[in-house]
């Protein structure tokens, strides 16, 4: 006699695969710690009992990209860090999402200089941007809820949701910007992100 | 300035006196303020003077090497060596003044800790150090052009501008 016998007689529900998968994905996001500056302190603070990111099921911060599905880019991304960030993003398993936390990672913040990437969306696709310098944990939670709404609204089950959003033009644009950074006189018109 | 800080050029300190005796002509300025002593010396004699300060005067620790860009003044760079004697509980500041393009003798033969400091000065100011074991960039990416802490460095760099965006 199998232990599964008679186990399915009482409890069952009808749902769609999309709904079930989206529910599972949004309810246990495992963030990757990508703290780069002062925003990281707020990100860490959001895990403490005072703010408690565990209320939204996203408390399991992983040190390894291979175990996480949400990258919270918290802080200033320098041009030297850019390729590292991109590589770590590529190491994350699908499906994966990105929150750009704070002014620096969203648009470069106050650092419009020779060494700082002007927005992390130039190298990875960003789902939710958080304003603030640095944002309070409540702002991060709002971004998390927005991301959960977005995951919930994924219309059909896609094996790699990220690939749908990551257009070839963005990759080309990234390569082009790296090339631009190495030419003495940059081309006047840059490709705009689609 | 408080009354206990003497004027620049004081030679009351025994280290000043002995250094002036040993390297007469290579010591351009001496200062003493708030219990710290300082020298401006001849760039050609920097290794000899460093060795003397370490082995005779007991400044066994080099706590920092940095630079100041006084552009457009000439010579534009001032290399600053912060010395520390643990035995004597004393600090000293050694300065040399060099123009752009002049190679400075590396003091890694005296203090090995100068290695990364001199790389940093080379990376950010473009001052080259002769006889350095591994003089390459330490902070900026290897393919970076220019030396960003120079006063005439444009804020967006030479190769890229975000102003069009």
Coordinates of C-alpha atoms in Angstrom, one line a residue:
Chain A
X1 CA 0.0 0.0 0.0
X2 CA 1.4 3.3 -1.1
X3 CA 1.5 6.3 1.3
X4 CA -0.1 8.3 -1.5
X5 CA -3.2 6.2 -1.5
X6 CA -6.4 8.0 -0.7
X7 CA -4.5 11.3 -0.2
X8 CA -6.2 13.2 -3.0
X9 CA -9.8 12.5 -2.3
X10 CA -10.5 15.4 0.0
X11 CA -8.2 18.3 -0.9
X12 CA -8.0 19.7 -4.4
X13 CA -8.4 23.0 -6.1
X14 CA -8.7 24.2 -9.6
X15 CA -6.4 26.8 -10.9
X16 CA -4.3 27.8 -13.9
X17 CA -0.7 26.9 -14.2
X18 CA 0.1 30.5 -14.8
X19 CA -1.5 31.6 -11.6
X20 CA 0.2 28.9 -9.6
X21 CA 3.6 29.5 -11.0
X22 CA 3.4 33.2 -10.7
X23 CA 2.2 32.8 -7.1
X24 CA 5.1 30.6 -6.3
X25 CA 7.6 32.9 -7.9
X26 CA 6.4 36.1 -6.4
X27 CA 6.0 34.8 -2.9
X28 CA 9.5 33.6 -2.3
X29 CA 11.9 35.9 -4.0
X30 CA 15.4 35.1 -3.0
X31 CA 17.4 38.4 -3.3
X32 CA 21.0 38.5 -4.2
X33 CA 23.0 40.9 -2.1
X34 CA 24.5 43.4 -4.4
X35 CA 25.3 46.2 -1.9
X36 CA 27.7 48.7 -3.4
X37 CA 27.3 51.8 -1.3
X38 CA 25.1 53.4 1.4
X39 CA 22.0 51.9 -0.1
X40 CA 23.3 48.5 1.0
X41 CA 22.9 49.7 4.6
X42 CA 19.2 50.4 4.0
X43 CA 18.9 47.0 2.3
X44 CA 20.4 45.3 5.3
X45 CA 18.2 47.3 7.6
X46 CA 15.2 46.1 5.8
X47 CA 16.0 42.6 6.8
X48 CA 16.0 43.5 10.5
X49 CA 13.0 42.8 12.8
X50 CA 12.1 46.5 12.8
X51 CA 11.3 46.5 9.1
X52 CA 11.2 42.8 8.4
X53 CA 11.4 42.0 4.7
X54 CA 10.4 38.5 5.7
X55 CA 6.8 39.7 5.7
X56 CA 7.0 39.6 1.9
X57 CA 8.8 36.3 1.7
X58 CA 12.0 37.9 0.4
X59 CA 14.2 37.6 3.5
X60 CA 16.6 34.9 2.2
X61 CA 19.5 36.9 1.0
X62 CA 21.9 34.7 -0.8
X63 CA 25.6 35.3 -1.2
X64 CA 25.7 33.3 -4.4
X65 CA 24.0 34.4 -7.7
X66 CA 23.3 30.8 -8.5
X67 CA 20.8 30.5 -5.6
X68 CA 18.9 33.8 -6.1
X69 CA 16.3 35.1 -8.5
X70 CA 16.2 38.8 -7.6
X71 CA 19.1 41.2 -7.9
X72 CA 18.9 44.3 -5.7
X73 CA 21.5 46.6 -7.1
X74 CA 22.0 48.9 -4.1
X75 CA 24.6 51.6 -4.7
X76 CA 26.9 53.3 -7.1
X77 CA 28.0 51.2 -10.1
X78 CA 31.4 52.2 -11.3
X79 CA 32.5 51.5 -14.8
X80 CA 35.0 49.0 -13.3
X81 CA 32.2 47.2 -11.5
X82 CA 29.9 47.2 -14.5
X83 CA 31.3 44.1 -16.2
X84 CA 31.3 42.3 -12.8
X85 CA 27.7 43.1 -12.2
X86 CA 26.7 41.9 -15.7
X87 CA 28.6 38.7 -15.2
X88 CA 27.0 38.0 -11.9
X89 CA 23.6 38.7 -13.5
X90 CA 24.3 36.2 -16.1
X91 CA 25.1 33.6 -13.5
X92 CA 21.7 33.9 -11.9
X93 CA 19.2 31.1 -13.0
X94 CA 16.1 32.0 -14.8
X95 CA 13.6 33.4 -14.1
X96 CA 15.3 36.5 -12.6
X97 CA 14.4 40.1 -11.8
X98 CA 16.3 43.2 -11.0
X99 CA 15.5 46.1 -8.6
X100 CA 17.6 49.2 -9.1
X101 CA 17.7 50.7 -5.6
X102 CA 18.5 54.3 -5.2
X103 CA 19.4 57.3 -7.4
X104 CA 23.0 56.1 -8.1
X105 CA 22.1 52.7 -9.6
X106 CA 19.1 54.1 -11.4
X107 CA 20.6 57.1 -13.2
X108 CA 24.1 57.6 -11.7
X109 CA 22.9 59.9 -8.9
X110 CA 25.1 62.9 -8.2
X111 CA 28.2 61.2 -9.8
X112 CA 28.1 62.4 -13.4
X113 CA 31.8 61.7 -13.7
X114 CA 34.4 59.7 -15.6
X115 CA 34.2 56.6 -13.4
X116 CA 30.5 56.0 -12.8
X117 CA 28.0 54.1 -14.9
X118 CA 25.0 56.3 -15.5
X119 CA 22.3 53.8 -14.7
X120 CA 22.5 50.1 -14.2
X121 CA 19.8 49.7 -16.9
X122 CA 22.5 50.2 -19.5
X123 CA 23.9 46.8 -18.8
X124 CA 21.1 44.7 -17.2
X125 CA 17.3 44.9 -17.7
X126 CA 15.7 46.6 -14.6
X127 CA 12.1 45.7 -13.5
X128 CA 11.6 48.3 -10.7
X129 CA 13.4 51.5 -10.0
X130 CA 13.5 52.9 -6.4
X131 CA 14.0 56.6 -5.9
X132 CA 15.8 57.9 -2.9
X133 CA 19.3 58.6 -1.7
X134 CA 19.3 56.2 0.0
X135 CA 15.7 54.9 -0.1
X136 CA 14.2 53.9 3.2
X137 CA 13.3 50.2 3.7
X138 CA 9.6 51.2 3.1
X139 CA 10.6 52.3 -0.3
X140 CA 12.3 49.0 -1.0
X141 CA 9.2 47.2 0.2
X142 CA 7.0 49.2 -2.1
X143 CA 9.3 48.2 -5.0
X144 CA 9.1 44.6 -3.9
X145 CA 5.3 44.8 -3.9
X146 CA 5.4 46.4 -7.3
X147 CA 7.6 43.6 -8.5
X148 CA 5.2 41.0 -7.1
X149 CA 2.4 42.7 -9.0
X150 CA 4.5 42.6 -12.1
X151 CA 5.2 38.9 -11.7
X152 CA 1.6 38.2 -11.0
X153 CA 0.6 40.0 -14.2
X154 CA 2.9 37.9 -16.3
X155 CA 0.3 36.9 -19.0
X156 CA 1.5 33.5 -19.9
X157 CA 4.0 31.0 -18.6
X158 CA 7.3 31.7 -20.2
X159 CA 10.3 29.6 -19.6
X160 CA 12.7 32.6 -19.6
X161 CA 10.7 35.7 -18.8
X162 CA 13.9 37.8 -18.8
X163 CA 14.7 37.0 -22.3
X164 CA 11.4 38.4 -23.4
X165 CA 12.4 41.8 -22.0
X166 CA 16.1 41.7 -22.8
X167 CA 16.2 42.9 -26.3
X168 CA 19.1 42.5 -28.6
X169 CA 19.2 46.2 -29.0
X170 CA 20.1 46.6 -25.4
X171 CA 23.1 44.2 -25.7
X172 CA 24.2 46.0 -28.8
X173 CA 23.9 49.3 -27.0
X174 CA 25.9 48.0 -24.1
X175 CA 28.7 46.9 -26.4
X176 CA 28.5 50.2 -28.2
X177 CA 28.8 52.1 -25.0
X178 CA 31.9 50.1 -24.0
X179 CA 33.3 50.8 -27.4
X180 CA 32.4 54.5 -27.1
X181 CA 34.2 54.6 -23.8
X182 CA 37.4 53.5 -25.6
X183 CA 37.3 55.9 -28.5
X184 CA 38.9 59.4 -28.2
X185 CA 35.9 61.2 -29.8
X186 CA 32.5 59.6 -29.0
X187 CA 29.9 59.4 -31.7
X188 CA 27.5 62.3 -31.4
X189 CA 24.3 60.3 -31.5
X190 CA 23.9 57.2 -29.2
X191 CA 21.4 54.4 -29.6
X192 CA 18.5 55.1 -27.3
X193 CA 17.1 52.2 -25.3
X194 CA 13.9 50.8 -26.7
Chain B
X1 CA 47.7 80.3 14.4
X2 CA 48.2 79.4 18.1
X3 CA 51.2 80.9 19.8
X4 CA 52.9 77.6 20.4
X5 CA 53.2 76.9 16.6
X6 CA 56.6 78.2 15.5
X7 CA 57.1 79.9 12.1
X8 CA 58.2 77.9 9.1
X9 CA 61.9 77.4 8.8
X10 CA 62.6 76.6 12.4
X11 CA 65.7 74.6 12.9
X12 CA 65.4 73.9 16.6
X13 CA 64.6 70.2 16.1
X14 CA 67.5 67.8 16.4
X15 CA 66.3 65.8 13.4
X16 CA 66.3 68.9 11.3
X17 CA 69.8 69.8 12.5
X18 CA 71.3 66.4 11.8
X19 CA 69.6 66.2 8.4
X20 CA 70.9 69.6 7.4
X21 CA 74.4 68.6 8.4
X22 CA 74.2 65.3 6.6
X23 CA 72.6 66.5 3.4
X24 CA 73.5 70.2 3.1
X25 CA 72.2 71.6 0.0
X26 CA 69.6 68.9 -0.5
X27 CA 67.2 70.2 2.1
X28 CA 65.2 73.1 0.7
X29 CA 62.8 73.9 3.5
X30 CA 62.2 72.7 7.0
X31 CA 59.0 73.2 9.0
X32 CA 57.9 72.4 12.5
X33 CA 54.3 72.8 13.6
X34 CA 52.2 71.1 16.3
X35 CA 55.0 68.7 17.1
X36 CA 55.3 67.5 13.5
X37 CA 58.4 68.0 11.5
X38 CA 58.6 68.4 7.8
X39 CA 61.2 68.8 5.0
X40 CA 61.1 69.7 1.4
X41 CA 64.1 68.0 -0.2
X42 CA 65.9 67.5 -3.5
X43 CA 64.1 64.9 -5.7
X44 CA 67.4 63.4 -6.8
X45 CA 68.4 62.6 -3.2
X46 CA 65.0 61.1 -2.1
X47 CA 66.3 57.5 -1.7
X48 CA 69.4 58.5 0.2
X49 CA 67.4 60.8 2.5
X50 CA 64.7 58.1 3.0
X51 CA 67.3 55.6 3.9
X52 CA 69.0 57.9 6.3
X53 CA 65.7 58.8 8.0
X54 CA 64.8 55.1 8.3
X55 CA 68.1 53.6 9.5
X56 CA 69.6 56.5 11.4
X57 CA 66.6 58.6 12.6
X58 CA 64.4 55.6 13.2
X59 CA 61.4 56.3 10.9
X60 CA 60.8 52.6 10.3
X61 CA 57.3 53.0 9.1
X62 CA 56.0 54.7 5.9
X63 CA 52.4 55.5 6.7
X64 CA 51.4 57.1 3.4
X65 CA 52.6 58.4 0.0
X66 CA 50.4 60.8 -1.8
X67 CA 50.7 63.8 -4.1
X68 CA 49.3 67.2 -4.6
X69 CA 48.7 68.8 -8.0
X70 CA 49.5 72.6 -7.9
X71 CA 48.7 73.1 -11.6
X72 CA 49.4 75.5 -13.2
X73 CA 52.3 76.2 -10.9
X74 CA 55.6 74.7 -11.8
X75 CA 56.9 72.3 -10.7
X76 CA 53.3 71.2 -10.5
X77 CA 53.5 68.0 -8.4
X78 CA 54.3 67.7 -4.7
X79 CA 54.9 64.1 -3.6
X80 CA 54.3 63.8 0.1
X81 CA 55.7 60.9 2.2
X82 CA 54.3 60.6 5.7
X83 CA 56.8 58.9 8.0
X84 CA 56.2 57.4 11.5
X85 CA 58.7 56.3 14.1
X86 CA 57.1 53.9 16.5
X87 CA 60.2 53.9 18.8
X88 CA 60.4 57.7 19.1
X89 CA 56.6 58.2 18.8
X90 CA 57.3 60.8 16.2
X91 CA 55.9 61.7 12.8
X92 CA 57.6 63.5 9.9
X93 CA 56.5 64.7 6.5
X94 CA 58.9 64.5 3.6
X95 CA 58.0 66.4 0.4
X96 CA 59.6 66.6 -3.1
X97 CA 58.5 68.9 -5.9
X98 CA 58.6 67.6 -9.5
X99 CA 57.3 68.6 -12.9
X100 CA 55.1 66.4 -15.0
X101 CA 57.2 63.9 -17.0
X102 CA 60.0 63.7 -14.4
X103 CA 60.5 60.2 -13.0
X104 CA 60.9 60.0 -9.3
X105 CA 63.2 57.4 -7.8
X106 CA 61.0 54.8 -6.0
X107 CA 61.5 54.4 -2.3
X108 CA 60.4 50.8 -2.4
X109 CA 64.0 49.8 -1.8
X110 CA 63.7 51.5 1.6
X111 CA 60.1 50.9 2.6
X112 CA 58.4 48.0 0.8
X113 CA 55.0 49.4 1.7
X114 CA 55.7 52.2 -0.8
X115 CA 54.8 49.8 -3.6
X116 CA 51.0 50.3 -3.7
X117 CA 51.2 53.9 -2.6
X118 CA 53.4 54.8 -5.5
X119 CA 51.2 52.8 -7.9
X120 CA 48.3 54.9 -6.6
X121 CA 50.1 58.1 -7.2
X122 CA 51.1 56.9 -10.7
X123 CA 47.5 55.9 -11.5
X124 CA 45.8 59.0 -10.3
X125 CA 48.5 61.7 -11.0
X126 CA 50.6 60.2 -13.7
X127 CA 53.9 60.6 -11.8
X128 CA 56.3 57.8 -12.9
X129 CA 58.6 56.1 -10.4
X130 CA 61.9 54.8 -11.5
X131 CA 63.0 51.3 -10.2
X132 CA 59.5 50.4 -9.1
X133 CA 58.9 46.7 -9.2
X134 CA 55.4 46.7 -10.7
X135 CA 54.4 50.2 -11.8
X136 CA 50.9 49.8 -13.2
X137 CA 47.4 51.1 -12.5
X138 CA 45.9 50.0 -9.2
X139 CA 42.5 51.8 -9.1
X140 CA 41.3 52.7 -12.5
X141 CA 40.6 50.1 -15.2
X142 CA 43.8 49.0 -17.0
X143 CA 42.7 50.5 -20.3
X144 CA 41.8 53.9 -18.8
X145 CA 43.2 57.0 -20.3
X146 CA 44.4 59.9 -18.3
X147 CA 45.1 60.5 -14.6
X148 CA 41.9 61.6 -12.9
X149 CA 43.2 63.6 -9.9
X150 CA 45.1 66.0 -12.1
X151 CA 43.6 69.4 -11.9
X152 CA 43.3 69.7 -15.7
X153 CA 41.5 66.3 -16.1
X154 CA 38.0 66.9 -17.5
X155 CA 35.3 65.5 -15.2
X156 CA 33.8 63.2 -17.8
X157 CA 37.2 61.9 -18.8
X158 CA 38.9 62.1 -22.2
X159 CA 37.0 59.3 -23.9
X160 CA 33.4 59.5 -22.9
X161 CA 30.8 62.1 -22.2
X162 CA 27.4 61.7 -20.7
X163 CA 26.4 65.2 -21.5
X164 CA 24.5 64.2 -24.7
X165 CA 22.1 61.9 -22.9

